[in-house]
Coordinates of C-alpha atoms in Angstrom, one line a residue:
X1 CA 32.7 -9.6 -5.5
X2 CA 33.1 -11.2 -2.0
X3 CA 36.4 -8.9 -1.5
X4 CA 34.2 -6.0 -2.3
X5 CA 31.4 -6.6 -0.2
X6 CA 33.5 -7.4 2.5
X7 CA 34.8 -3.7 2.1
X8 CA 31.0 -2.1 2.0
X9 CA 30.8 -3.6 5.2
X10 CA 33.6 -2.4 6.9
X11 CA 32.1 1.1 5.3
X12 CA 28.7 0.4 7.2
X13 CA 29.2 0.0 10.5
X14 CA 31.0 3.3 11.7
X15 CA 29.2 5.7 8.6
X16 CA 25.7 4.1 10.0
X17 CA 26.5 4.7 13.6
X18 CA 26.8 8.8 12.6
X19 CA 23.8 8.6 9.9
X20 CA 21.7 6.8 13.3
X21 CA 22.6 9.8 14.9
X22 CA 21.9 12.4 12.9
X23 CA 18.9 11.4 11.6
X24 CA 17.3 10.8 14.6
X25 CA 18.5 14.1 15.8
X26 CA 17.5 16.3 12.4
X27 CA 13.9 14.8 12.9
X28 CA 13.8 15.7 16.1
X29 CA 15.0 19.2 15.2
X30 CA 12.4 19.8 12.7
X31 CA 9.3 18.4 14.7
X32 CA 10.4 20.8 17.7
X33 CA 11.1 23.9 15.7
X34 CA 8.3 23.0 13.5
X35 CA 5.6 22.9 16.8
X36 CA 4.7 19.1 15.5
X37 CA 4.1 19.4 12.3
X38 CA 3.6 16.2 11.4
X39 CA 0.5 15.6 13.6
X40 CA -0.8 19.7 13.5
X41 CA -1.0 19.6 9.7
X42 CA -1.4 16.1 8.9
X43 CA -5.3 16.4 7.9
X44 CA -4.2 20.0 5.7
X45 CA -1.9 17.3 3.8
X46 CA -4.4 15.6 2.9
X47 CA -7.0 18.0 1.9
X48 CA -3.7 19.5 -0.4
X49 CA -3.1 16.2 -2.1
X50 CA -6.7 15.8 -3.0
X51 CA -7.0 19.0 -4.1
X52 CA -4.0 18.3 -6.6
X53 CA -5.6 15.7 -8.2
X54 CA -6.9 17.9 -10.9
X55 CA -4.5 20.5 -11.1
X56 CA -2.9 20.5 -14.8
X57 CA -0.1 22.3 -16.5
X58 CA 1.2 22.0 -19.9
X59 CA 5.0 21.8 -18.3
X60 CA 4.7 20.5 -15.2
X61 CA 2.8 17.7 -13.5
X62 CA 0.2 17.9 -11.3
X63 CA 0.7 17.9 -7.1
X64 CA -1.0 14.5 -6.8
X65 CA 1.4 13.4 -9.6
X66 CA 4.0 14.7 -8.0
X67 CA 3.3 12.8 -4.8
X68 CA 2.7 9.5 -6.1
X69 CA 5.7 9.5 -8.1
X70 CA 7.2 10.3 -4.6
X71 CA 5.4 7.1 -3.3
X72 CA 6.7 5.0 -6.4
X73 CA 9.8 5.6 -5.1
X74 CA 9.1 5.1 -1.5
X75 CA 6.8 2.3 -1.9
X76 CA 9.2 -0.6 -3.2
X77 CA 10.5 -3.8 -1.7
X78 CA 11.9 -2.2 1.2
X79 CA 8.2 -2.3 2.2
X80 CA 8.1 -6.1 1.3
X81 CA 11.8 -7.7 2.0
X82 CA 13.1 -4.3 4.0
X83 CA 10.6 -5.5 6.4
X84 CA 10.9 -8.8 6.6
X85 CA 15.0 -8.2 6.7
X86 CA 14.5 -5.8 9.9
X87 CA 12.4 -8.2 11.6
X88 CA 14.5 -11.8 10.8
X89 CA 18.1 -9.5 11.3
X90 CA 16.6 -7.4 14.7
X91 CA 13.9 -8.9 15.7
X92 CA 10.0 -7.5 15.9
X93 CA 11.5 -4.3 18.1
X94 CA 12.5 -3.2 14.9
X95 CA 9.1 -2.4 13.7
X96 CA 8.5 0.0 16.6
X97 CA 12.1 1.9 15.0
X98 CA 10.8 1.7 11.7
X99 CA 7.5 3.9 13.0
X100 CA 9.7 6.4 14.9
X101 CA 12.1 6.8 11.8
X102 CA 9.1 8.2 9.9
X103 CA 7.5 9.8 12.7
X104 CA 9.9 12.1 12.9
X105 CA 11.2 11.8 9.7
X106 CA 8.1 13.4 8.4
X107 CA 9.2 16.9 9.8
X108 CA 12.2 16.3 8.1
X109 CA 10.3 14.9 4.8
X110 CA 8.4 18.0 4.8
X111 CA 11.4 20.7 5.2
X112 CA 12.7 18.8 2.3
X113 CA 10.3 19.0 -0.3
X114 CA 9.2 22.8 0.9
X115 CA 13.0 24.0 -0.1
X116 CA 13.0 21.8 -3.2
X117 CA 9.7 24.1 -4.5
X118 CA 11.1 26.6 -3.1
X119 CA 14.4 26.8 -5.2
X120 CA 13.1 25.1 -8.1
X121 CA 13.8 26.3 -11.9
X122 CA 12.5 25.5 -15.4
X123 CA 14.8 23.4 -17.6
X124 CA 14.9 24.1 -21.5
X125 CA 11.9 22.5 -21.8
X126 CA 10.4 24.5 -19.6
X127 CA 10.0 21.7 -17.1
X128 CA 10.4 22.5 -13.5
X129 CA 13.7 20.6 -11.7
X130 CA 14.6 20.7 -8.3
X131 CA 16.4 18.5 -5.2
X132 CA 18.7 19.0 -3.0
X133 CA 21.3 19.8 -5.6
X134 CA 19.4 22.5 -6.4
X135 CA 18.7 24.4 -2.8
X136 CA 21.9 23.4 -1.9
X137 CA 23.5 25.7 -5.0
X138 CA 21.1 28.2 -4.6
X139 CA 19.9 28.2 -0.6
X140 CA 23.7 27.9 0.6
X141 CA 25.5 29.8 -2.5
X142 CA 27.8 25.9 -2.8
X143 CA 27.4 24.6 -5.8
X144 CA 30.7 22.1 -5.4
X145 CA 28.6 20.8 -2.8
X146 CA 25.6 20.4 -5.0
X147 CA 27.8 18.3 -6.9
X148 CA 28.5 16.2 -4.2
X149 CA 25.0 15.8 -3.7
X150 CA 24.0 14.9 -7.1
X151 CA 26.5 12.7 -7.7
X152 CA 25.6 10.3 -4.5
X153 CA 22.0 10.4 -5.7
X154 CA 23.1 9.4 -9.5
X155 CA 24.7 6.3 -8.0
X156 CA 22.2 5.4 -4.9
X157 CA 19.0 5.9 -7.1
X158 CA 20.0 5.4 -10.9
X159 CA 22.2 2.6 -10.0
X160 CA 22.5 1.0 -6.4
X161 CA 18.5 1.5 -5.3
X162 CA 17.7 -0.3 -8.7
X163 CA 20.0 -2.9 -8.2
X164 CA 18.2 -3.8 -4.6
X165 CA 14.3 -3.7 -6.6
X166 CA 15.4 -6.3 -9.4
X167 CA 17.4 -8.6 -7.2
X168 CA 13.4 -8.8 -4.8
X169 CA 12.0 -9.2 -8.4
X170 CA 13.8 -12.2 -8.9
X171 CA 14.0 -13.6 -5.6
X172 CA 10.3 -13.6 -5.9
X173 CA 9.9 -14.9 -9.0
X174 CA 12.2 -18.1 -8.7
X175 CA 10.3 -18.7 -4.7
X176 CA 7.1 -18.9 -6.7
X177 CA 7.4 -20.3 -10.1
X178 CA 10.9 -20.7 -10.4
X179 CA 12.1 -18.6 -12.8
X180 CA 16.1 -18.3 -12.9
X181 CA 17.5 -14.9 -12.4
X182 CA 19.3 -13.9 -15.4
X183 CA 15.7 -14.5 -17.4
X184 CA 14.1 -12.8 -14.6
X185 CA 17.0 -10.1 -15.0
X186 CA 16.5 -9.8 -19.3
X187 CA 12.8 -9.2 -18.8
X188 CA 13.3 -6.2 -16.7
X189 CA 15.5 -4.9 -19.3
X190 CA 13.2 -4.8 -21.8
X191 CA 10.3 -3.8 -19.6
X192 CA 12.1 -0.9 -18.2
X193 CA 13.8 0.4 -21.4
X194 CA 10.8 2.0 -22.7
X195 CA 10.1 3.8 -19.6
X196 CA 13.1 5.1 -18.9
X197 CA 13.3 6.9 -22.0
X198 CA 9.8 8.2 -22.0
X199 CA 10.5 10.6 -19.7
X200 CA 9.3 11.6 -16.3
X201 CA 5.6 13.3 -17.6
X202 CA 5.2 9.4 -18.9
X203 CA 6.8 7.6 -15.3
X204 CA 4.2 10.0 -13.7
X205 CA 1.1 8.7 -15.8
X206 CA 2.1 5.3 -14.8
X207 CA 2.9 5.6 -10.9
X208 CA -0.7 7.8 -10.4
X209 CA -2.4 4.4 -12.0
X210 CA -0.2 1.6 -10.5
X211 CA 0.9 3.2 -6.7
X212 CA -2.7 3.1 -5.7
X213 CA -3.5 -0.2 -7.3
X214 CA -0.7 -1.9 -5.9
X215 CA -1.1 -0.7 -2.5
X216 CA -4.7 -1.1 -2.1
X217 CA -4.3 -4.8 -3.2
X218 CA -1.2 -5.5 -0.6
X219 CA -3.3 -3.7 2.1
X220 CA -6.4 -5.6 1.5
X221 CA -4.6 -9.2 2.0
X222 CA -3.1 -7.7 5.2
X223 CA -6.4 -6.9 6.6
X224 CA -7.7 -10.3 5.7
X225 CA -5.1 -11.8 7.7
X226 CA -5.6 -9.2 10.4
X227 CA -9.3 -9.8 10.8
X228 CA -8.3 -14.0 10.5
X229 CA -5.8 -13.3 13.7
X230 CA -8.0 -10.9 15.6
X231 CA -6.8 -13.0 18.8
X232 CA -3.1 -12.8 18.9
X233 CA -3.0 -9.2 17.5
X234 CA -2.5 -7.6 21.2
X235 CA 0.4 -9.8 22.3
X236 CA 1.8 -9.4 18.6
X237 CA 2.0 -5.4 19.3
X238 CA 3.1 -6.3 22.8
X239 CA 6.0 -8.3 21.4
X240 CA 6.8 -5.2 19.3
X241 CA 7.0 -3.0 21.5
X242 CA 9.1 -4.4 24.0
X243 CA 11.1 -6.0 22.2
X244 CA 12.1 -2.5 20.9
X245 CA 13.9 -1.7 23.8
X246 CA 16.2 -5.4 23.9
X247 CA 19.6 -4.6 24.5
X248 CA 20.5 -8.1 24.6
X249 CA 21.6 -8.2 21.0
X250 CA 24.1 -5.1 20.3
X251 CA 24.5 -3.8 17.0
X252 CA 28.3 -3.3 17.5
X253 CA 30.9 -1.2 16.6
X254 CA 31.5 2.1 19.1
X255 CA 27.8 2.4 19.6
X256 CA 27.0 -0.7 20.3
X257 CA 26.2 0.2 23.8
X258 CA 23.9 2.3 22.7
X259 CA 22.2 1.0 20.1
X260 CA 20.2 -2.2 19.6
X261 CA 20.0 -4.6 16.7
X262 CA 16.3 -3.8 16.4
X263 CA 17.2 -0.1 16.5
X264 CA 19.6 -0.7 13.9
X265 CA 17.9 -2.6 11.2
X266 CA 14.6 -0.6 12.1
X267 CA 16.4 2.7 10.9
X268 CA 18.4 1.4 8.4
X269 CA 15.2 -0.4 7.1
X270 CA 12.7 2.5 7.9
X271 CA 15.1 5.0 6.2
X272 CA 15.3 2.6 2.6
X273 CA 11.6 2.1 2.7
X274 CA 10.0 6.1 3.4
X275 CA 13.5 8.1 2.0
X276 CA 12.7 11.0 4.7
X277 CA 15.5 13.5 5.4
X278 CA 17.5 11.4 2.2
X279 CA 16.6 14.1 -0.2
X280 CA 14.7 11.9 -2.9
X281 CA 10.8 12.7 -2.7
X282 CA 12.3 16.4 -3.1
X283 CA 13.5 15.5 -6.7
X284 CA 9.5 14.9 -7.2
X285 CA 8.1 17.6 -5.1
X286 CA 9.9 19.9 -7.5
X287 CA 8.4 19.0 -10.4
X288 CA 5.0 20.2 -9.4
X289 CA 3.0 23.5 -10.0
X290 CA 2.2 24.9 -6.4
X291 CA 0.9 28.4 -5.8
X292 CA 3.1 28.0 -2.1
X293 CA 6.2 25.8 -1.1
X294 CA 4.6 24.4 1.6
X295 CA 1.7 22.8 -0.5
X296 CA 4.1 20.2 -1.8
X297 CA 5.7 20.0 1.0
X298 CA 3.0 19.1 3.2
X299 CA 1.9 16.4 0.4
X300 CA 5.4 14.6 0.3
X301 CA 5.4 14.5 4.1
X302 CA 2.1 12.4 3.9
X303 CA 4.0 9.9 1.8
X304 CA 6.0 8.9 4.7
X305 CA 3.0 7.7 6.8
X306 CA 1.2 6.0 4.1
X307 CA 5.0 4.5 3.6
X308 CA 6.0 3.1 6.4
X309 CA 2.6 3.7 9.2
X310 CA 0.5 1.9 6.7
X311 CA 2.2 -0.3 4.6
X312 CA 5.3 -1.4 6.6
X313 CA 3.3 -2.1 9.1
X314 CA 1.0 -4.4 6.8
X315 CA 4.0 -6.5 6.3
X316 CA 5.0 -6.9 9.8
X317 CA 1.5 -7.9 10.5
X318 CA 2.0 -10.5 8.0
X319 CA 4.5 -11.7 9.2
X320 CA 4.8 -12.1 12.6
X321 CA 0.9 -13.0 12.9
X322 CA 2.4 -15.9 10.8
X323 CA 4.9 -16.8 13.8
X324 CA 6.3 -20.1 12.5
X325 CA 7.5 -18.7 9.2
X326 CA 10.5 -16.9 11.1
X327 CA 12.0 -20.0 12.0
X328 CA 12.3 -21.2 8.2
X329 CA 15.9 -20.0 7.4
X330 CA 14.4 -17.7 4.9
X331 CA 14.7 -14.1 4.7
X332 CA 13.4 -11.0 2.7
X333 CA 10.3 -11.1 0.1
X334 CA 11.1 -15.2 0.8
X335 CA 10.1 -15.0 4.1
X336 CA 7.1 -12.6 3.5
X337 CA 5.9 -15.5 0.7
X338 CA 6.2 -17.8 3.0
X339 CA 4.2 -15.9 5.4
X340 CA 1.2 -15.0 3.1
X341 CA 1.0 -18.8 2.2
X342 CA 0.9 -19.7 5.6
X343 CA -2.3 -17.8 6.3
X344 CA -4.0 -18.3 2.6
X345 CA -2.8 -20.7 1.0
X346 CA -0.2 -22.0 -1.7
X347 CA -1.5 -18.9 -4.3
X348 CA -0.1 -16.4 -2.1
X349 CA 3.1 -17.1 -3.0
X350 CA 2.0 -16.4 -6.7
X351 CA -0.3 -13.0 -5.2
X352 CA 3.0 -11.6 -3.3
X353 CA 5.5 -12.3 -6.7
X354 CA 2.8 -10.5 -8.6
X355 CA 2.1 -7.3 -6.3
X356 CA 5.6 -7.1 -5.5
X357 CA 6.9 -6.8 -9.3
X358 CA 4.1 -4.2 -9.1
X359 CA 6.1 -2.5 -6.2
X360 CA 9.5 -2.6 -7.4
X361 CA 8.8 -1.9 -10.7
X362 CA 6.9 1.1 -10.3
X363 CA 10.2 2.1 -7.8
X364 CA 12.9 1.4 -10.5
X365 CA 10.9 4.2 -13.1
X366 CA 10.7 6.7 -10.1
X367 CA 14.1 6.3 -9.0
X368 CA 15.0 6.7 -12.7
X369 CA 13.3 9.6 -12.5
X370 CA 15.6 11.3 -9.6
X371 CA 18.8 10.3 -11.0
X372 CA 17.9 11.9 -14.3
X373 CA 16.9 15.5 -12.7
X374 CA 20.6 15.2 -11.3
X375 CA 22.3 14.4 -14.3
X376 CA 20.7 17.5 -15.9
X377 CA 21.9 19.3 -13.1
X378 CA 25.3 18.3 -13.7
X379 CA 25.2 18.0 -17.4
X380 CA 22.0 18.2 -19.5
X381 CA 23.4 16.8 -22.5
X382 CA 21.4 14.4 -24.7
X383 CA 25.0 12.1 -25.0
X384 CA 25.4 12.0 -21.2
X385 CA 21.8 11.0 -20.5
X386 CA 21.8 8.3 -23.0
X387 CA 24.7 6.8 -21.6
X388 CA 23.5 7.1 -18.4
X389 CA 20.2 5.3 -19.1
X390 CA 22.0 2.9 -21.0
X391 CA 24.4 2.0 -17.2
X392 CA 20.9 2.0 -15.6
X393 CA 19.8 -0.8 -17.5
X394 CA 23.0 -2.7 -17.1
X395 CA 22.4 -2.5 -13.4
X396 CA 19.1 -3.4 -13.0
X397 CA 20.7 -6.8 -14.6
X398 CA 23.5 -6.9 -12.4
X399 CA 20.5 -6.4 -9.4
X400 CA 19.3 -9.9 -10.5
X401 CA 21.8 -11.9 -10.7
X402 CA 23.6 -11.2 -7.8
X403 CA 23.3 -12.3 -4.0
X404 CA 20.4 -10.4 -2.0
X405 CA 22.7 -9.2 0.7
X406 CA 25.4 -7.5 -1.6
X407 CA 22.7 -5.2 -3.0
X408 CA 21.2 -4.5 0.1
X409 CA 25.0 -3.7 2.2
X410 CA 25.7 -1.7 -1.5
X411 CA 22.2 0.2 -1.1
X412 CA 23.0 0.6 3.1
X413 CA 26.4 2.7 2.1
X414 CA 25.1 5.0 -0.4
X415 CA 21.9 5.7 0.9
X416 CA 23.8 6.8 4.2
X417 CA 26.3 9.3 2.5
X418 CA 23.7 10.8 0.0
X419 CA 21.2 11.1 4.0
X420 CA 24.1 12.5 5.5
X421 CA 24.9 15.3 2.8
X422 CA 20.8 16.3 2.6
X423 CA 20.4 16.6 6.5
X424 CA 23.4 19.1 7.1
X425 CA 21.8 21.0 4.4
X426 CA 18.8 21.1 5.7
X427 CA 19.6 21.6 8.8
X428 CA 21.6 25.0 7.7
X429 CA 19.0 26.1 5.3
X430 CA 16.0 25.4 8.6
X431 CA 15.7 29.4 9.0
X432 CA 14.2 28.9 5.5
X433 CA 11.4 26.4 6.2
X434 CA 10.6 28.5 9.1
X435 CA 9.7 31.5 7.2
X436 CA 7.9 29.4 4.2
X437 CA 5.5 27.6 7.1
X438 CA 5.3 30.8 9.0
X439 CA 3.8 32.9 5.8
X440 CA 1.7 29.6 4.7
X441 CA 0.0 29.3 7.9
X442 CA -0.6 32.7 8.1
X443 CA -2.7 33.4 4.9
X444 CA -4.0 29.8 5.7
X445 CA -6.1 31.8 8.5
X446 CA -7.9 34.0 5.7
X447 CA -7.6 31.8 2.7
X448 CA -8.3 28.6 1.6
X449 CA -5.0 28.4 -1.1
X450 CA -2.2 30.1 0.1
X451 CA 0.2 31.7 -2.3
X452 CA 3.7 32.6 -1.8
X453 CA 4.9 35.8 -3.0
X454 CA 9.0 35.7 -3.1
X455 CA 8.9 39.7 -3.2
X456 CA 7.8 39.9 0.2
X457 CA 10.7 38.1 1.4
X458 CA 13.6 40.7 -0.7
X459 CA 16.8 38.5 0.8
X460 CA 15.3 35.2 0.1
X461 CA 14.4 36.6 -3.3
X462 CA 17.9 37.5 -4.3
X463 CA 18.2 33.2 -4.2
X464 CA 15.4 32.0 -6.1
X465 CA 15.6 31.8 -10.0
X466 CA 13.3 35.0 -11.1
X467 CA 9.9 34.0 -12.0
X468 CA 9.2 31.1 -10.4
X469 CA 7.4 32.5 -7.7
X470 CA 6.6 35.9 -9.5

């Protein structure tokens, strides 16, 4: 294991100096070309996902659904230990990267999840599916590619990404009540078995009950200690802020005149936590029933703020309002334990180890949820699935009893090839998104509900499966 970590490493640093870049850059792209869309639209967003709250189909989920299995995803450990990570690996400048990773990365999060509905198709269940597997095979005519894509999310999501949420679970659990990993790692097993093999209509029942639950609850002990440290607040955003731009400490490697440790754990951090531009939430924004493209998309790009604007940023308050805790040694949902006691008391250990199970297990079901779309795209064979949820199992185990920065250096590599593949695709298929925001907004002048009509469009039509948008 130590010879093998040692090689994900030397992976890291020169594939994360191009994923910095390109990110960055996509985002930027797509908020230009896109006339802000992020900020222009953001209260339409909203007023879509409320308004998919109640929308029902007998084979396909509803937009809301959709958007809060996105945020099951999203909303994991990497807002709990990713956080806490950035902040104890690149100081509190990294916070500040974290918010302009999903600043922009909402532009990006939002072209995503548009082609996804877009090029979306019904599987024998009549089900919709859709990713980036899918818009790549159909969008850019490559299905090899498609493969690629699929294959990266399979092991990142189903495998790696799973790994990272059981390993918090169990750090958590043995800093509060000492439980030893491989009991912590059994219990998952059984917990997530029947999920798993329920089904996504079932993982989408539980994320719309527990996502809001578990978030409201996190974000209500982060305004108590807010309100409790009303004083220090200004010089704690000061602190971020400038420190953002501390060259001091250089990440390394070719670019490490360029880029800062807090610019480099920010990103890598930001990127884990919201999934914008990874081609994830898109694997969810499929599966709903939209009368337009842009609907879903404009839903999925509001997961990224309440991701990272609103609930990163509750953990960083945590934490560094709690200044002392950052000189304990400890790192990861350890540190933000010791952070919550700090300001309430000895049952916040007990409080975090609860709401964060909450968080990761909620992720585990959704990323489940992705890798299977993928392995249907590659194979939909009742065999092949069964042995893949049986490896998916296996390695939420093999998440808890290993060490905390293996996962996380396993989850880094994988992550960043599955990013890289989705943001040259989307970047090619960009005329696309164009044309899909361009018609929304246009009957947005005359109608309350747009509704995309593929006929209109005859060379985009010769791409899309026939009626899905007939």
């Amino acid at each position: 294991m130590e010879a093998f970590h040692n090689l994900i490493n030397q992976i890291n640093e020169p594939l994360w100096n191009i994923v910095i870049i390109t990110l960055l850059g996509t985002g930027l792209y797509f908020t230009l070309s896109l006339f802000f869309v992020q900020i222009r639209l953001l209260p339409q967003s909203i007023r879509e996902m409320l308004g998919g709250r109640n929308v029902e189909r007998k084979h396909a989920i509803s937009p809301f659904q959709a958007f809060v299995t996105g945020l099951a995803s999203r909303v994991g450990v990497g807002n709990i230990a990713g956080v806490s990570i950035a902040i104890t690996m690149g100081g509190p400048g990294a916070v500040f990267w974290m918010w302009v990773t999903a600043l922009l990365g909402m532009s990006s999060a939002f072209a995503e999840s548009s082609l996804a509905q877009l090029f979306k198709v019904k599987d024998l269940a009549g089900h919709f599916r859709g990713g980036p597997a899918y818009y790549i095979t159909s969008g850019l005519k490559q299905r090899w590619f498609g493969w690629i894509f699929a294959i990266s999310l399979i092991i990142t999501y189903g495998f790696v990404f799973n790994a990272v949420q059981s390993n918090t679970i169990a750090e958590a659990s043995n800093g509060a009540w000492g439980f030893s990993p491989q009991a912590v790692g059994v219990a998952l097993v059984i917990l997530t078995a029947p999920m798993i093999f329920g089904g996504i209509r079932r993982i989408s029942r539980i994320a719309e009950v527990l996502v809001p639950l578990m978030a409201l609850l996190y974000l209500a002990m982060a305004v108590y200690i807010l309100f409790n440290n009303l004083s220090i607040v200004p010089a704690t955003i000061s602190l971020i802020i400038s420190s953002a731009f501390n060259f001091d400490a250089a990440a390394g490697g070719f670019f490490g005149a360029v880029f800062s440790q807090a610019m480099m754990y920010g990103i890598k951090r930001g990127l884990y936590s919201n999934e914008a531009g990874m081609g994830s939430a898109p694997n969810a924004a499929a599966s709903a029933d939209v009368k337009h493209p842009v609907s879903q998309g404009l839903i999925q790009m509001l997961g990224v703020f309440v991701d990272t604007i609103i609930i990163c940023t509750a953990t960083a308050v945590i934490v560094l309002l709690s200044g002392e805790s950052l000189t304990s040694g400890v790192t990861g949902a350890q540190l933000t334990q010791l952070a919550i006691q700090h300001q309430v008391g000895a049952w916040g250990k007990d409080f975090l180890a609860v709401i964060l199970f909450m968080f990761a297990f909620s992720t585990i079901i959704g990323n489940y949820a992705y890798a299977e779309g993928n392995i249907q795209f590659i194979k939909n064979n009742p065999t092949v699935i069964m042995v893949f949820r049986m490896a998916v199992l296996a390695m939420v185990y093999f998440g808890a009893v290993q060490k905390m920065a293996l996962v996380w250096d396993m989850a880094d590599t994988f992550m960043g090839i599955m990013a890289m593949i989705n943001l040259i695709a989307i970047l090619l298929l960009s005329p696309v998104v164009w044309l899909l925001l361009k018609d929304y907004q246009s009957q947005l002048k005359t109608t309350k509900e747009p509704e995309f009509k593929v006929e209109n469009y005859p060379e985009l039509a010769k791409k899309v499966k026939p009626n899905i948008w007939r």
